[in-house]
PDB file of C-alpha atoms in Angstrom:
ATOM      1  CA  MET U 143      -6.706  -1.185  14.812  1.00  0.00           C
ATOM      2  CA  THR U 144      -3.148  -1.485  13.546  1.00  0.00           C
ATOM      3  CA  LEU U 145      -0.941   1.456  12.662  1.00  0.00           C
ATOM      4  CA  ILE U 146      -1.237   0.638   8.957  1.00  0.00           C
ATOM      5  CA  GLY U 147      -5.021   0.380   9.248  1.00  0.00           C
ATOM      6  CA  PHE U 148      -5.153   3.749  10.992  1.00  0.00           C
ATOM      7  CA  GLY U 149      -2.833   5.231   8.354  1.00  0.00           C
ATOM      8  CA  ARG U 150      -5.048   3.953   5.538  1.00  0.00           C
ATOM      9  CA  ALA U 151      -8.221   5.322   7.164  1.00  0.00           C
ATOM     10  CA  PHE U 152      -6.537   8.643   7.945  1.00  0.00           C
ATOM     11  CA  ALA U 153      -5.259   8.973   4.361  1.00  0.00           C
ATOM     12  CA  VAL U 154      -8.735   8.366   2.945  1.00  0.00           C
ATOM     13  CA  LEU U 155     -10.206  10.867   5.417  1.00  0.00           C
ATOM     14  CA  ILE U 156      -7.662  13.563   4.510  1.00  0.00           C
ATOM     15  CA  SER U 157      -8.123  12.896   0.787  1.00  0.00           C
ATOM     16  CA  ALA U 158     -11.917  13.060   0.990  1.00  0.00           C
ATOM     17  CA  THR U 159     -11.992  16.208   3.142  1.00  0.00           C
ATOM     18  CA  THR U 160      -9.430  17.968   0.943  1.00  0.00           C
ATOM     19  CA  PHE U 161     -11.448  17.104  -2.165  1.00  0.00           C
ATOM     20  CA  ALA U 162     -14.691  18.234  -0.499  1.00  0.00           C
ATOM     21  CA  PHE U 163     -12.975  21.464   0.604  1.00  0.00           C
ATOM     22  CA  LEU U 164     -12.387  22.295  -3.067  1.00  0.00           C
ATOM     23  CA  PHE U 165     -16.138  22.235  -3.688  1.00  0.00           C
ATOM     24  CA  VAL U 166     -17.279  23.912  -0.483  1.00  0.00           C
ATOM     25  CA  HIS U 167     -14.934  26.857  -0.922  1.00  0.00           C
ATOM     26  CA  ASP U 168     -15.299  27.157  -4.703  1.00  0.00           C
ATOM     27  CA  SER U 169     -11.592  26.435  -5.159  1.00  0.00           C
ATOM     28  CA  TRP U 170     -11.805  25.171  -8.750  1.00  0.00           C
ATOM     29  CA  ARG U 171     -10.694  28.586 -10.022  1.00  0.00           C
ATOM     30  CA  THR U 172      -7.639  28.814 -12.268  1.00  0.00           C
ATOM     31  CA  ASP U 173      -6.078  31.388  -9.915  1.00  0.00           C
ATOM     32  CA  ASN U 174      -6.082  28.934  -6.977  1.00  0.00           C
ATOM     33  CA  LEU U 175      -2.416  28.088  -6.397  1.00  0.00           C
ATOM     34  CA  PHE U 176      -3.362  25.064  -4.288  1.00  0.00           C
ATOM     35  CA  LEU U 177      -5.711  23.382  -6.785  1.00  0.00           C
ATOM     36  CA  VAL U 178      -3.124  21.168  -8.491  1.00  0.00           C
ATOM     37  CA  PRO U 179      -1.184  20.287  -5.294  1.00  0.00           C
ATOM     38  CA  ASP U 180      -4.459  19.408  -3.545  1.00  0.00           C
ATOM     39  CA  LEU U 181      -5.586  17.164  -6.400  1.00  0.00           C
ATOM     40  CA  VAL U 182      -2.179  15.470  -6.578  1.00  0.00           C
ATOM     41  CA  LEU U 183      -2.281  14.850  -2.825  1.00  0.00           C
ATOM     42  CA  CYS U 184      -5.793  13.400  -3.008  1.00  0.00           C
ATOM     43  CA  ALA U 185      -4.653  10.933  -5.668  1.00  0.00           C
ATOM     44  CA  LEU U 186      -1.407  10.055  -3.836  1.00  0.00           C
ATOM     45  CA  LEU U 187      -3.217   9.426  -0.561  1.00  0.00           C
ATOM     46  CA  LEU U 188      -5.783   7.134  -2.164  1.00  0.00           C
ATOM     47  CA  ALA U 189      -3.133   5.246  -4.126  1.00  0.00           C
ATOM     48  CA  ALA U 190      -0.970   4.776  -1.017  1.00  0.00           C
ATOM     49  CA  ALA U 191      -3.962   3.613   1.027  1.00  0.00           C
ATOM     50  CA  ALA U 192      -4.718   0.945  -1.585  1.00  0.00           C
ATOM     51  CA  LEU U 193      -1.221  -0.570  -1.650  1.00  0.00           C
ATOM     52  CA  PRO U 194      -0.543  -4.005  -0.140  1.00  0.00           C
ATOM     53  CA  GLY U 195       0.833  -4.233   3.393  1.00  0.00           C
ATOM     54  CA  PRO U 196       4.625  -4.148   2.909  1.00  0.00           C
ATOM     55  CA  TYR U 197       4.432  -1.099   0.651  1.00  0.00           C
ATOM     56  CA  ALA U 198       1.718   0.776   2.520  1.00  0.00           C
ATOM     57  CA  ALA U 199       3.740   2.207   5.425  1.00  0.00           C
ATOM     58  CA  PRO U 200       6.426   3.977   3.379  1.00  0.00           C
ATOM     59  CA  ALA U 201       3.957   5.104   0.704  1.00  0.00           C
ATOM     60  CA  LEU U 202       1.483   6.462   3.255  1.00  0.00           C
ATOM     61  CA  GLY U 203       4.318   8.126   5.166  1.00  0.00           C
ATOM     62  CA  PHE U 204       5.570   9.752   1.973  1.00  0.00           C
ATOM     63  CA  ALA U 205       2.120  10.958   0.896  1.00  0.00           C
ATOM     64  CA  LEU U 206       1.311  12.311   4.365  1.00  0.00           C
ATOM     65  CA  ALA U 207       4.699  14.044   4.539  1.00  0.00           C
ATOM     66  CA  MET U 208       3.885  15.739   1.236  1.00  0.00           C
ATOM     67  CA  CYS U 209       0.513  16.744   2.683  1.00  0.00           C
ATOM     68  CA  THR U 210       2.322  18.269   5.631  1.00  0.00           C
ATOM     69  CA  GLY U 211       4.312  20.440   3.246  1.00  0.00           C
ATOM     70  CA  VAL U 212       1.320  21.591   1.213  1.00  0.00           C
ATOM     71  CA  PHE U 213      -0.794  22.216   4.314  1.00  0.00           C
ATOM     72  CA  THR U 214       2.087  24.138   5.926  1.00  0.00           C
ATOM     73  CA  ALA U 215       2.199  26.411   2.870  1.00  0.00           C
ATOM     74  CA  SER U 216      -1.563  26.845   3.204  1.00  0.00           C
ATOM     75  CA  VAL U 217      -1.289  27.761   6.905  1.00  0.00           C
ATOM     76  CA  SER U 218       1.429  30.253   6.011  1.00  0.00           C
ATOM     77  CA  SER U 219      -0.770  31.726   3.290  1.00  0.00           C
ATOM     78  CA  TYR U 220      -3.549  32.297   5.826  1.00  0.00           C
ATOM     79  CA  ALA U 221      -1.106  33.724   8.382  1.00  0.00           C
ATOM     80  CA  VAL U 222       0.222  36.286   5.896  1.00  0.00           C
ATOM     81  CA  ARG U 223      -3.350  37.537   5.459  1.00  0.00           C
ATOM     82  CA  GLY U 224      -3.760  37.721   9.241  1.00  0.00           C
ATOM     83  CA  GLU U 225      -6.102  34.709   9.393  1.00  0.00           C
ATOM     84  CA  LEU U 226      -5.935  31.339  11.072  1.00  0.00           C
ATOM     85  CA  GLY U 227      -6.389  28.441   8.678  1.00  0.00           C
ATOM     86  CA  ALA U 228      -7.656  26.062  11.348  1.00  0.00           C
ATOM     87  CA  ALA U 229      -8.446  23.198   8.970  1.00  0.00           C
ATOM     88  CA  SER U 230      -5.017  23.400   7.361  1.00  0.00           C
ATOM     89  CA  LEU U 231      -3.351  23.672  10.772  1.00  0.00           C
ATOM     90  CA  LEU U 232      -5.147  20.536  11.973  1.00  0.00           C
ATOM     91  CA  GLY U 233      -4.057  18.848   8.750  1.00  0.00           C
ATOM     92  CA  VAL U 234      -0.415  19.786   9.381  1.00  0.00           C
ATOM     93  CA  VAL U 235      -0.471  18.366  12.891  1.00  0.00           C
ATOM     94  CA  GLY U 236      -2.373  15.189  11.993  1.00  0.00           C
ATOM     95  CA  CYS U 237      -0.423  14.440   8.826  1.00  0.00           C
ATOM     96  CA  SER U 238       2.993  15.113  10.348  1.00  0.00           C
ATOM     97  CA  VAL U 239       2.380  12.924  13.403  1.00  0.00           C
ATOM     98  CA  THR U 240       0.873  10.084  11.376  1.00  0.00           C
ATOM     99  CA  ALA U 241       3.663  10.309   8.780  1.00  0.00           C
ATOM    100  CA  ALA U 242       6.314  10.159  11.516  1.00  0.00           C
ATOM    101  CA  PHE U 243       4.795   6.996  12.990  1.00  0.00           C
ATOM    102  CA  LEU U 244       4.375   5.333   9.598  1.00  0.00           C
ATOM    103  CA  LEU U 245       7.870   6.219   8.427  1.00  0.00           C
ATOM    104  CA  GLY U 246       9.252   5.027  11.763  1.00  0.00           C
ATOM    105  CA  ARG U 247       7.473   1.738  11.192  1.00  0.00           C
ATOM    106  CA  ALA U 248       8.783   1.539   7.632  1.00  0.00           C
ATOM    107  CA  ALA U 249      12.328   2.178   8.873  1.00  0.00           C
ATOM    108  CA  GLY U 250      11.961  -0.598  11.413  1.00  0.00           C
ATOM    109  CA  THR U 251      12.229   1.614  14.479  1.00  0.00           C
ATOM    110  CA  LEU U 252       8.615   0.979  15.455  1.00  0.00           C
ATOM    111  CA  GLY U 253       6.841  -2.323  15.818  1.00  0.00           C
ATOM    112  CA  ALA U 254       3.397  -3.116  14.450  1.00  0.00           C
ATOM    113  CA  ASP U 255       1.808  -1.776  17.634  1.00  0.00           C
ATOM    114  CA  GLY U 256       3.519   1.637  17.273  1.00  0.00           C
ATOM    115  CA  ARG U 257       5.930   1.099  20.157  1.00  0.00           C
ATOM    116  CA  ALA U 258       9.689   1.200  19.856  1.00  0.00           C
ATOM    117  CA  ALA U 259      10.991  -2.019  18.351  1.00  0.00           C
ATOM    118  CA  ARG U 260      13.480  -4.030  20.350  1.00  0.00           C
ATOM    119  CA  ARG U 261      16.904  -4.192  18.874  1.00  0.00           C
ATOM    120  CA  PRO U 262      18.863  -7.409  19.259  1.00  0.00           C
ATOM    121  CA  ARG U 263      22.044  -7.045  21.269  1.00  0.00           C
ATOM    122  CA  THR U 264      25.216  -7.395  19.285  1.00  0.00           C
TER     123      THR U 264
END
């Protein structure tokens, strides 16, 4: 599987689990501060996953970086209450690592296989 293929699958997985989380934990309340950010992230992830090849890496990297921010706020929210938000913490780690690889690929520092790209000597 290519890095872009993994990024697409990971984005769909994160989007689907975040959306399902809203139902499982009855998070459709108007006092839920994360409802709108979660819904925006679900839409961004799906849209980025559907983009054609050349646009997918930067769009997926951007969407996953935004997920990292929202999930980090969620982890912090749990920590303030003295709890461990394990699902959000796993999301932070997974999204940040995947975003870094995808954005590295988009910037040209990584090849299609995820390894460092060779730079021509000048």
